[in-house]
Coordinates of C-alpha atoms (C1' of nucleotides) in Angstrom, one line a residue:
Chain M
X217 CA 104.0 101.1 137.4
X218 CA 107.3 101.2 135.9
X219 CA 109.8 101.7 138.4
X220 CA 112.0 104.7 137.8
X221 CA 114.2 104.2 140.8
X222 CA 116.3 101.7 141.7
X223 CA 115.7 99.7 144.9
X224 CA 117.5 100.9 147.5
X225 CA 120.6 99.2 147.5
X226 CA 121.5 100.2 150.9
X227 CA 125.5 100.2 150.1
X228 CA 126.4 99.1 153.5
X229 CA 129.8 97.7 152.7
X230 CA 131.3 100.7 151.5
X231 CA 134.6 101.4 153.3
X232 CA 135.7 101.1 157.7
X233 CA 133.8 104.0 159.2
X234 CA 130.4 103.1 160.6
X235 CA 127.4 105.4 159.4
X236 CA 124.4 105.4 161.3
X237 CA 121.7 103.7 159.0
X238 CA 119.6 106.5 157.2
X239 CA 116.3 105.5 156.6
X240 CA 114.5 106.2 153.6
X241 CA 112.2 105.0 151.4
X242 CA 113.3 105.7 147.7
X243 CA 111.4 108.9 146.1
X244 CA 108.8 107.5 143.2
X245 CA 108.7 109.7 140.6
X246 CA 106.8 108.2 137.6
X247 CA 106.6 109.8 134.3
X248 CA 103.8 111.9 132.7
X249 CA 102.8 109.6 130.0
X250 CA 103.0 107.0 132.6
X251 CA 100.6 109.0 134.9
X252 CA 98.0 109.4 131.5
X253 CA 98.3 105.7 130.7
X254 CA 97.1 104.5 133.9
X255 CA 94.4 107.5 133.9
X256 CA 92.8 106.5 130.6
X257 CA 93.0 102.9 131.3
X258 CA 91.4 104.1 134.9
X259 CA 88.7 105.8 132.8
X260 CA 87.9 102.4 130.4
X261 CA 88.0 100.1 133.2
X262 CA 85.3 102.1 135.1
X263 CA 83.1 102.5 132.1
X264 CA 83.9 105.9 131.7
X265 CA 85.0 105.3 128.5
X266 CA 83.1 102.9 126.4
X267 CA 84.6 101.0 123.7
X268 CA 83.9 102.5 120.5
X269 CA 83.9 105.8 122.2
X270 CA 85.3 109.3 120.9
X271 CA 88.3 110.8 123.3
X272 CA 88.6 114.3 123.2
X273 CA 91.3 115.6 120.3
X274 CA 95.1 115.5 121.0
X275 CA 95.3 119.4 121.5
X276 CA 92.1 119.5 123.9
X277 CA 93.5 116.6 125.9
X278 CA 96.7 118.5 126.5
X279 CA 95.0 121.5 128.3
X280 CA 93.1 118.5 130.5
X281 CA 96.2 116.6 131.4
X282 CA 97.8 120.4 131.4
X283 CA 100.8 118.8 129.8
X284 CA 102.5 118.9 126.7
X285 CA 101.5 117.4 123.3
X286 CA 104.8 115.2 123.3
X287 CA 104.0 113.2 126.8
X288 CA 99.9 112.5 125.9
X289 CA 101.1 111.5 122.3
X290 CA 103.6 109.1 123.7
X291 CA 100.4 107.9 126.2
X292 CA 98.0 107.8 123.5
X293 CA 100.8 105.9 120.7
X294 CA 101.5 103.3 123.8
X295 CA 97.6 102.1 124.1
X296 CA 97.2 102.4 120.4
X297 CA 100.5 100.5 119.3
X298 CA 99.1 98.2 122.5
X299 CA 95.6 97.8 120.3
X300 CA 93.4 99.5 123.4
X301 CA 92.9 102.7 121.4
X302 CA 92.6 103.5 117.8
X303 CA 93.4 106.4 116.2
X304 CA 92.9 107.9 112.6
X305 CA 94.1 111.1 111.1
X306 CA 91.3 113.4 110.4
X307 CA 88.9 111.3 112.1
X308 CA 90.2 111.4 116.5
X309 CA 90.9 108.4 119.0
X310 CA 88.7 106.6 120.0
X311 CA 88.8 103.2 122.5
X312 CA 88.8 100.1 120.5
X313 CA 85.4 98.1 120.2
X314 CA 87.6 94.9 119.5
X315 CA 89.6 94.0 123.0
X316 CA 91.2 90.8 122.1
X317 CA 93.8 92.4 119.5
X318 CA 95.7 93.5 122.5
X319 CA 95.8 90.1 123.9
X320 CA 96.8 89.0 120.2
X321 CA 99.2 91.8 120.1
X322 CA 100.9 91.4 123.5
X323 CA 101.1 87.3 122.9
X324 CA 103.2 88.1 119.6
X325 CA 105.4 90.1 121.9
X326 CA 105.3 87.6 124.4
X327 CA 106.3 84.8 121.8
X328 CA 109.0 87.4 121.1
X329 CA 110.7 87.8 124.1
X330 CA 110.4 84.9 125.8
X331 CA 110.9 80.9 124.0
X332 CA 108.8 78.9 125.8
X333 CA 110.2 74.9 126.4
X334 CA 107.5 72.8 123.4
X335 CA 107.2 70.2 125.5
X336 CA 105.9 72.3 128.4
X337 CA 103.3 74.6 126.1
X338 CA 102.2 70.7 124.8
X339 CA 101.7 69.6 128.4
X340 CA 99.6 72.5 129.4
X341 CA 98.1 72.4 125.9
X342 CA 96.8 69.3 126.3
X343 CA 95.1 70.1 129.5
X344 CA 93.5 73.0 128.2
X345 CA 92.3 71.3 125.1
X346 CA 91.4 68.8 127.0
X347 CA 88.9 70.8 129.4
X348 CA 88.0 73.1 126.2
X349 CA 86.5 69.4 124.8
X350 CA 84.9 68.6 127.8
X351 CA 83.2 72.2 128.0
X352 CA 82.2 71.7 124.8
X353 CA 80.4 68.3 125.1
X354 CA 78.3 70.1 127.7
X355 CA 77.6 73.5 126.4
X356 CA 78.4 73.9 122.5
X357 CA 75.6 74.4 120.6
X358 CA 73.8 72.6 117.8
X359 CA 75.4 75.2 115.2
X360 CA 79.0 75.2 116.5
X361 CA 79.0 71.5 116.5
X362 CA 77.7 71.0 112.9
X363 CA 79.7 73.7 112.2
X364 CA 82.7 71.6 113.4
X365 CA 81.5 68.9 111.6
X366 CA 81.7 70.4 108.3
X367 CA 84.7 71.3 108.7
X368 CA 85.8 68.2 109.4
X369 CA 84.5 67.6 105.7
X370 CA 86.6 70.5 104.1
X371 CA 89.9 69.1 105.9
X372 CA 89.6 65.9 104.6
X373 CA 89.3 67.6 101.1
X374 CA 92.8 69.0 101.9
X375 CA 94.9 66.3 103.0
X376 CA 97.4 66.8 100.4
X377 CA 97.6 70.1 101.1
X378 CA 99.9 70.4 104.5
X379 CA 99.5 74.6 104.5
X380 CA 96.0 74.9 103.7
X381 CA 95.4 71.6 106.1
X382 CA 97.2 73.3 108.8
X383 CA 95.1 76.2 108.5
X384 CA 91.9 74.2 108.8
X385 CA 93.3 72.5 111.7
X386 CA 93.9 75.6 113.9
X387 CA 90.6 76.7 113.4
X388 CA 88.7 73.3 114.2
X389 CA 90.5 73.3 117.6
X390 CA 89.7 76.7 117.8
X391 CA 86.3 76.3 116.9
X392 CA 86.5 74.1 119.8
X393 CA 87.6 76.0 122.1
X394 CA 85.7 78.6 121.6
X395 CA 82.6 76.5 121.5
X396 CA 83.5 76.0 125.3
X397 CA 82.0 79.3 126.0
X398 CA 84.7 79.9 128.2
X399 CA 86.5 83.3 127.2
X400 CA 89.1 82.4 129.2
X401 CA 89.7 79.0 127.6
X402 CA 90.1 80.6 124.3
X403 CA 92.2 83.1 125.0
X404 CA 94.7 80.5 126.4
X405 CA 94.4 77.7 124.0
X406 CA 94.8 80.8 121.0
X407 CA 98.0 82.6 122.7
X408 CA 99.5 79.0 123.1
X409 CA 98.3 78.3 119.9
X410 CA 100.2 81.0 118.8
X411 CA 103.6 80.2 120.5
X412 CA 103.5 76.3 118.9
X413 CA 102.7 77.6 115.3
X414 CA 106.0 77.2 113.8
X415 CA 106.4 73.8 115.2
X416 CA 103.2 72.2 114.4
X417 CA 103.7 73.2 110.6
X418 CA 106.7 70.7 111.2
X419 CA 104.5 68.0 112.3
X420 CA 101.3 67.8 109.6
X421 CA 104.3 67.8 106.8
X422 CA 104.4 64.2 108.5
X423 CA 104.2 61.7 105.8
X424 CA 100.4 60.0 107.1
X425 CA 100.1 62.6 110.1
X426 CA 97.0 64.1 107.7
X427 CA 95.0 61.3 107.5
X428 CA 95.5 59.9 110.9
X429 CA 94.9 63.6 112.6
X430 CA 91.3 63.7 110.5
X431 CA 90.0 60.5 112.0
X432 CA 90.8 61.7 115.8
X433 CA 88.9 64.6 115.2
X434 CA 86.2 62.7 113.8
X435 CA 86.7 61.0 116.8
X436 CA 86.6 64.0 119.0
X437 CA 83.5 66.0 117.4
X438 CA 82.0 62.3 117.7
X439 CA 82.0 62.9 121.8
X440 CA 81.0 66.4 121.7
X441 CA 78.2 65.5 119.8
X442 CA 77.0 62.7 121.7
X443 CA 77.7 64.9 124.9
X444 CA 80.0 62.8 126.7
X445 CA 82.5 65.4 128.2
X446 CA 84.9 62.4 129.5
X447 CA 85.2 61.3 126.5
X448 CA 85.7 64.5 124.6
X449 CA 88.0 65.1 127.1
X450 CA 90.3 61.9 126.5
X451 CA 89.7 61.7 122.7
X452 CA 91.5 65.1 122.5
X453 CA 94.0 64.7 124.5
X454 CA 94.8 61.1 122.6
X455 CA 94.9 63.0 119.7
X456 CA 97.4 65.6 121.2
X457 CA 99.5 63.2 122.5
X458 CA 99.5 61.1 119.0
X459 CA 100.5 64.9 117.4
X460 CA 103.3 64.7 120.4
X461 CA 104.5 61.8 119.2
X462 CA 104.5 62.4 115.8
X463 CA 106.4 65.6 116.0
X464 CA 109.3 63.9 118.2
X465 CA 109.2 61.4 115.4
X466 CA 109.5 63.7 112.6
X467 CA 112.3 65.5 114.7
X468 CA 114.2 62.7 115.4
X469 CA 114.6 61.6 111.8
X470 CA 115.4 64.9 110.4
Chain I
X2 CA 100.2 96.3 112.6
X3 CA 97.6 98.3 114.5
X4 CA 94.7 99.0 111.8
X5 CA 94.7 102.5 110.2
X6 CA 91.6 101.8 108.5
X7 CA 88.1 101.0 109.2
X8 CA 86.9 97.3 108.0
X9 CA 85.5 97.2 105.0
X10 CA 81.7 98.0 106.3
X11 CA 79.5 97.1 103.4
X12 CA 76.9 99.4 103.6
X13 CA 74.3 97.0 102.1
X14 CA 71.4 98.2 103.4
X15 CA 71.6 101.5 102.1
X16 CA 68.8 102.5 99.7
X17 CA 66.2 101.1 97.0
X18 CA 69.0 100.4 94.4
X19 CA 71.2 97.3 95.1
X20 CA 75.0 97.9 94.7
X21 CA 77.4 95.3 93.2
X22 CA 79.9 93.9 96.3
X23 CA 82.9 95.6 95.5
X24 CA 86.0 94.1 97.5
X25 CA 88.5 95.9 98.8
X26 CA 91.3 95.3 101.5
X27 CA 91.4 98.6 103.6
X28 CA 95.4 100.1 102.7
X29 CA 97.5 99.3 106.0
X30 CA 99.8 102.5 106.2
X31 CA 101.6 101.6 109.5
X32 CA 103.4 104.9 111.0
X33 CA 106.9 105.0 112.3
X34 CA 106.6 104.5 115.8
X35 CA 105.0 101.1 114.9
X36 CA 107.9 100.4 112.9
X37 CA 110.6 101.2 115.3
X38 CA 109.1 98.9 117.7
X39 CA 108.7 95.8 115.6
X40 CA 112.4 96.4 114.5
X41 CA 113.5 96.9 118.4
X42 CA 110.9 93.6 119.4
X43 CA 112.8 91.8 116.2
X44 CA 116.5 92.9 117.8
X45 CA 115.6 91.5 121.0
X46 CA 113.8 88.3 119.7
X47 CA 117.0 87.7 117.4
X48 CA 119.5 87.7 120.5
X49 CA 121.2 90.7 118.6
X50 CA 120.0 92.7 121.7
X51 CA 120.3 91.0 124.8
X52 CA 118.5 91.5 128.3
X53 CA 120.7 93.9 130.4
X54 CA 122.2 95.3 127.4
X55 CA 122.3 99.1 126.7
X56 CA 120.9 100.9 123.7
X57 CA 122.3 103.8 121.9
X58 CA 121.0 107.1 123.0
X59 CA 117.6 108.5 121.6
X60 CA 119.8 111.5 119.8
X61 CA 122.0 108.4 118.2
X62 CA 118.9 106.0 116.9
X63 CA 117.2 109.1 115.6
X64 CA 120.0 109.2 113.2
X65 CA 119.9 105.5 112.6
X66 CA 116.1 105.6 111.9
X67 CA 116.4 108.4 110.1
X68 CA 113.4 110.2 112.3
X69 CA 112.5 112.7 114.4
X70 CA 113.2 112.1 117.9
X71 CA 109.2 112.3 118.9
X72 CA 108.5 109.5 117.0
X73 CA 111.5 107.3 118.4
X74 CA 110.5 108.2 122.2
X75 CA 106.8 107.2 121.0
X76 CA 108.1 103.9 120.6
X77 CA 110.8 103.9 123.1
X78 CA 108.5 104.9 125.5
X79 CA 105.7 101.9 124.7
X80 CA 108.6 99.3 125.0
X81 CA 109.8 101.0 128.3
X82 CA 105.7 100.9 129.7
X83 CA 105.3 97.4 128.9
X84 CA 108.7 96.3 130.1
X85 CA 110.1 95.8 127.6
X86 CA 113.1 98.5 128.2
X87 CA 113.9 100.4 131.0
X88 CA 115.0 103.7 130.4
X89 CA 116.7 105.8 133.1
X90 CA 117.6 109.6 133.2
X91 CA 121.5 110.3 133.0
X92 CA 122.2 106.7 132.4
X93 CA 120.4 105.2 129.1
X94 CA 118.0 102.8 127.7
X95 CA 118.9 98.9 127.9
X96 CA 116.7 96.1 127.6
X97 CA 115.4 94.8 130.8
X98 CA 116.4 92.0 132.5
X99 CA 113.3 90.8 133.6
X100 CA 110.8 89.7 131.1
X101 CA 108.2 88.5 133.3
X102 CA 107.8 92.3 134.5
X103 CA 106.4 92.1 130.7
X104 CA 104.0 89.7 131.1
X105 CA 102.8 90.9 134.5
X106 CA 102.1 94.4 133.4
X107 CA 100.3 93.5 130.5
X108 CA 97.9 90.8 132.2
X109 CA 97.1 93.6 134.8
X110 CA 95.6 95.9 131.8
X111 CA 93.9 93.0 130.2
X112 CA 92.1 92.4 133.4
X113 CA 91.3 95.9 133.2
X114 CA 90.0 96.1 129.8
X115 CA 88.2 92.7 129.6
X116 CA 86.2 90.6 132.5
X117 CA 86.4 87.5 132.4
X118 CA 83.2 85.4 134.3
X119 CA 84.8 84.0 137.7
X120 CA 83.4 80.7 137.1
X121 CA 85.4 80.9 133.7
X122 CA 88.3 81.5 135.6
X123 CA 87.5 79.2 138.2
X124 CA 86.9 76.2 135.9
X125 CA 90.3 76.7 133.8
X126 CA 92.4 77.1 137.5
X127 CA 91.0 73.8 138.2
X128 CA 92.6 72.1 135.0
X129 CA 95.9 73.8 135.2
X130 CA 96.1 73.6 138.6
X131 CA 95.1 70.5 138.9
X132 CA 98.4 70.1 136.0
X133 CA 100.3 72.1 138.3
X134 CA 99.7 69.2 141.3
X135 CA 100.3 66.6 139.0
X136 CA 103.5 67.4 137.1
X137 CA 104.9 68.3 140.5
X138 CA 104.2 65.0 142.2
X139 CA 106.3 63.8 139.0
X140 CA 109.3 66.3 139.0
X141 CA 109.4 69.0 142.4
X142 CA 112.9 68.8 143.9
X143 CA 112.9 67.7 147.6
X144 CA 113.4 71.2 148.6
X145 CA 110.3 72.3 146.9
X146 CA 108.3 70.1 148.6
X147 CA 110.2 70.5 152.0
X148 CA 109.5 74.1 151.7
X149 CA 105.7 73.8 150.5
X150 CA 105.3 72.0 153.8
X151 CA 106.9 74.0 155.8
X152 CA 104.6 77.1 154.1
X153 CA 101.8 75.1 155.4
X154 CA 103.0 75.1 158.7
X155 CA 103.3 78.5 158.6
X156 CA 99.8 79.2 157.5
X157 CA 98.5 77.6 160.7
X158 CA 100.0 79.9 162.5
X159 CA 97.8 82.7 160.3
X160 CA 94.5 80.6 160.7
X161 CA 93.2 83.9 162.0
X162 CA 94.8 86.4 159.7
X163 CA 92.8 86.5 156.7
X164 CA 95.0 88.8 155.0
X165 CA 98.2 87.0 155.5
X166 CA 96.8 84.0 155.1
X167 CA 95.9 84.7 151.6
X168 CA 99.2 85.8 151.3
X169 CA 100.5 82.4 152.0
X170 CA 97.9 80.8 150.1
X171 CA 99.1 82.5 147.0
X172 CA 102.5 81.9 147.7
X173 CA 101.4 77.8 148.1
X174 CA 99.2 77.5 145.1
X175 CA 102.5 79.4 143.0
X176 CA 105.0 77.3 144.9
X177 CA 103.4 74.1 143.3
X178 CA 102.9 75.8 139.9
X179 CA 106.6 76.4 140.1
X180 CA 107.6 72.8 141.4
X181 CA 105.8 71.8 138.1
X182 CA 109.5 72.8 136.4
X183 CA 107.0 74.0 133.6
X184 CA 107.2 77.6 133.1
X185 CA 104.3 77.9 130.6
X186 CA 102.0 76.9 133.4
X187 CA 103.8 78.9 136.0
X188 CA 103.1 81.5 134.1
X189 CA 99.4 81.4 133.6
X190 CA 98.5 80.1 136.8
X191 CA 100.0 83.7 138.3
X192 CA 98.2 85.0 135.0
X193 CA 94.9 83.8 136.0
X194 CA 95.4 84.0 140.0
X195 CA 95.2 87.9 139.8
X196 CA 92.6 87.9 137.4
X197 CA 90.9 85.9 140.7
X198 CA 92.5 88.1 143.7
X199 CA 89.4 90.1 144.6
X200 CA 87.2 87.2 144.4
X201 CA 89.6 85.2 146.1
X202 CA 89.7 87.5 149.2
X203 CA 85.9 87.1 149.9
X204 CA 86.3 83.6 150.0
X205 CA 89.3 83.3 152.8
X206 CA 87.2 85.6 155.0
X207 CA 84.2 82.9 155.4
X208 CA 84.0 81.7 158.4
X209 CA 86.2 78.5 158.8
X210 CA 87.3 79.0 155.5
X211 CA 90.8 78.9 156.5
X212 CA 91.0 75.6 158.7
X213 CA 89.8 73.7 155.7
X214 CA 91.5 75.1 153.3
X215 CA 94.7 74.0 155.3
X216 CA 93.5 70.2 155.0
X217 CA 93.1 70.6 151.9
X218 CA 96.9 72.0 151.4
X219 CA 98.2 69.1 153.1
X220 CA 96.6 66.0 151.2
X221 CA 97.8 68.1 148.3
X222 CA 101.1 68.2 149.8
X223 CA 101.4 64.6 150.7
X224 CA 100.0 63.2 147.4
X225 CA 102.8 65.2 145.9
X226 CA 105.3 63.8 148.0
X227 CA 103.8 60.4 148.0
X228 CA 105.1 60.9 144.0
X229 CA 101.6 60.4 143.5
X230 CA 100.3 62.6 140.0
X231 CA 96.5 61.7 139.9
X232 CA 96.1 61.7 143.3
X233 CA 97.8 65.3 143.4
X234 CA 95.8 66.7 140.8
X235 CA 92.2 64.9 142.0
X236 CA 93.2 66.3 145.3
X237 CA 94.2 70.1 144.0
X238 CA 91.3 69.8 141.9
X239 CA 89.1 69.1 145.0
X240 CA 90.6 71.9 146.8
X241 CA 89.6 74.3 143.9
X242 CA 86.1 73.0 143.6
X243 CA 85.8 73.1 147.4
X244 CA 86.7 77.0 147.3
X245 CA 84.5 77.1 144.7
X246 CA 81.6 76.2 146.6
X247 CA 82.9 78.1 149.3
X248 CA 82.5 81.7 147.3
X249 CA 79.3 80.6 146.1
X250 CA 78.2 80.2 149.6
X251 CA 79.3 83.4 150.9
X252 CA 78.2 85.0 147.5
X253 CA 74.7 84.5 148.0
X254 CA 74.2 85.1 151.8
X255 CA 75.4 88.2 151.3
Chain O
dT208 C1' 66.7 114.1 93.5
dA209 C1' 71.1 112.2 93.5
dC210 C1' 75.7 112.5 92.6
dT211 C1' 80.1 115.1 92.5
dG212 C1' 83.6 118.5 93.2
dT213 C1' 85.5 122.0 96.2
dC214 C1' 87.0 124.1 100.2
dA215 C1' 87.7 125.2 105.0
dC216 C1' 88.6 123.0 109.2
dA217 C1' 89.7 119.6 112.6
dT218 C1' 92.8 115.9 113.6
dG219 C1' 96.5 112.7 114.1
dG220 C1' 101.6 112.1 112.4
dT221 C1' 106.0 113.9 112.2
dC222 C1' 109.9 117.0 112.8
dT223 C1' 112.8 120.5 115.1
dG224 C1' 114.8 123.0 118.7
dA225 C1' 115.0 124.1 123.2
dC226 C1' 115.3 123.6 128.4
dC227 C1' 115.4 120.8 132.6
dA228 C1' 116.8 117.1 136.0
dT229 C1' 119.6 113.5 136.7
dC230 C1' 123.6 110.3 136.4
dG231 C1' 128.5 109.0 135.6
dT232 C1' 133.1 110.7 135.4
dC233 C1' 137.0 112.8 136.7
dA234 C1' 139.8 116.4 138.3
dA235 C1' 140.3 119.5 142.2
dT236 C1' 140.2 119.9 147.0
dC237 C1' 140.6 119.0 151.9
Chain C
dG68 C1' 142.0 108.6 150.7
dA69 C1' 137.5 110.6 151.0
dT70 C1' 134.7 114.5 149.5
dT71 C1' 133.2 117.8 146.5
dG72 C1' 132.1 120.2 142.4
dA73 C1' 132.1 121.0 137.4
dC74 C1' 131.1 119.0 133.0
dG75 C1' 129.1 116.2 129.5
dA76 C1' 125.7 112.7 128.2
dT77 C1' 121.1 111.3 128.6
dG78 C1' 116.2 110.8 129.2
dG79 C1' 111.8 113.8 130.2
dT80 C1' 109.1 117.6 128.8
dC81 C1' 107.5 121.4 126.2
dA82 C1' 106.2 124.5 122.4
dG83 C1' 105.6 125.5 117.7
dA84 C1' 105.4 124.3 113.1
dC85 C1' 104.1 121.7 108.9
dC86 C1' 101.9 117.7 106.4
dA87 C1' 98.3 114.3 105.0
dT88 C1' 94.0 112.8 105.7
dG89 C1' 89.0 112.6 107.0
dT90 C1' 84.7 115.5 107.8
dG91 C1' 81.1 118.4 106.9
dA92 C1' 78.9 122.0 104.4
dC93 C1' 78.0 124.0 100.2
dA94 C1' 77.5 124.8 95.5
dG95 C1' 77.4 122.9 90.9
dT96 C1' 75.8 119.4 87.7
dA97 C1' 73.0 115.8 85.4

DNA sequence: TACTGTCACATGGTCTGACCATCGTCAATC
DNA sequence: GATTGACGATGGTCAGACCATGTGACAGTA
């Protein structure tokens, strides 16, 4: 895990007398609350520890790890800032039931550190929405279509409203993706989701975008219902393209 | 941040007597640690704190967050697990250079916490993959194609290593994600290949596994130099499915 | 019987002070 | 000029203390 040496930077160049080449391979010392990360993590992956599950108090844990309170508190504070634990006063840890607030978490962090290029997270975007539409067509159930469906209705009550809209449109092509049932899918169309946010708030402020974006999604739900994956497929990624265009549009004017 | 409280938990079904609903939003107390990191993540995002760039000691910030120095390490010491820093003995905490370390490390602990089905995995490599092939036949360099070819030549030569070869393999099916020029892709194609490297390994070990597989490479290859995007991607895609089939195979006989 | 208040206890959250191992620096030394 | 050694700064670890909160048991009350 995190490296606490540096390579080894063989400093050969150093001044005119030869040394003969020492060979060695650099010592790896990793830290305590490193060490009890990777152990309770260990423990969760191999069922050991089931979500929802009670881990021994702070104190008890200490005489365990035979460490101090300081190095399993940093351990414990990392998975529980990093949403894998949760912890209460008065009440113990315990491993969280809900695993997908640390991919939320870590994606916040990610859109944090790193700026990702719009066009690329479109391109990829559209791919993914593209297969999540497809999926869909084949697998989505009666519920999570109608579901869909209605709220297709509620959008189109909301056209006015660009915020509220917005908010109705994230969770349609969520709904969509997640009607995939394909974790994976989700996951990836929610973290990129996440990094466009900002700029797709630009785009539905687009005088007309509103109106035009309901009728592709009529559009789209139209394929999933009559299960035709090809032509979820394209319908969604028309209608990601169109948003494309319609944010290079807006962006140009401004 | 991370939830202090329980959710709400309507005990409805509790007795005889029916209670009136009364709402309430749990009271978010976030503690310090938590703090200290979203104002370090919110440094770093702003550009005030550059990659490379050295913090002040832990004695110094404890002044400036006016806290003990336990809770400081807690959050120094989350930042440094993740990534995020890099703290060394004798020399300091700076902000590391290397993000991706960031997103590496924490892909490696979602694939710990959470499995995702294989044929979940399998079915959104095809699509970005099949991106991947596709955006490269539009915009690799010459050098990135000349050295994907010459990869492939090298893999012949490993036809009956089946560890090295799925060295090289990895190193191909990257190589193309990178030629892509679109780092959001790049990114979760390595994301979702070691989600896949156990699985992955069964497959290279069927027999004639390996000779195919290197047909395969080279249509890919010479669709993609050809400047050809559908036929890249129909062809990557084929490859996938082909592997696909290929585990399946080897999955039941055994 | 059902609710409510109280109290001891366990637990996580925070602070403080201390010691150690390591690194960078720079003067002293050969 | 190269090597060595002392010194200060820094992160890593520990132990002990106090606080605020949740739990559970128990008694009091309607």
């Amino acid at each position: 895990m995190t490296p606490v040496k540096n390579p080894p930077m063989m400093t050969a160049t150093r001044s005119s007398k030869s040394r003969a080449a020492f060979k060695a391979r650099p010592i790896q010392k990793s830290s305590i609350s490193d060490d009890i990360v990777q152990q309770i993590m260990k423990q969760i992956s191999s069922g050991n520890l089931k979500p929802g599950e009670r881990l021994p108090s702070e104190r008890d844990l200490c005489k365990s790890f035979n460490t101090g309170r300081s190095s399993l508190r940093e351990a414990l504070r990392c998975l529980s800032i990093m949403g894998v634990l949760t912890a209460r006063v008065g009440e113990g840890t315990s491993v969280s039931t809900d695993g997908s607030k640390f991919l939320e978490t870590v994606m916040q962090w990610r859109f944090i550190t790193e700026k990702y290029d719009i066009r690329n997270l479109m391109e990829t975007r559209i791919s993914l929405e593209g297969l999540a539409a497809a999926s869909s067509a084949e697998r989505a159930t009666e519920d999570e279509i109608a579901a869909l469906e209605i709220l297709i209705e509620r959008m189109e009550g909301f056209v006015d409203d660009a915020k509220r809209y917005g908010a109705l449109d994230l969770e349609f092509h969520l709904g969509i993706a997640r009607a995939s049932q394909n974790q994976v899918i989700y996951d990836l169309v929610s973290l990129i989701r996440g990094q466009l946010v900002r700029a797709l708030a630009e785009v539905l402020v687009v005088p007309d975008a509103r109106p035009r974006s309901t009728e592709e999604h009529k559009g789209i739900i139209s394929s999933i219902r009559k299960r035709n994956p090809e032509a979820a497929r394209k319908a969604m990624q028309a209608h990601l393209e169109a948003a494309i265009t319609r944010y290079e549009d807006a962006h140009v004017s401004s």
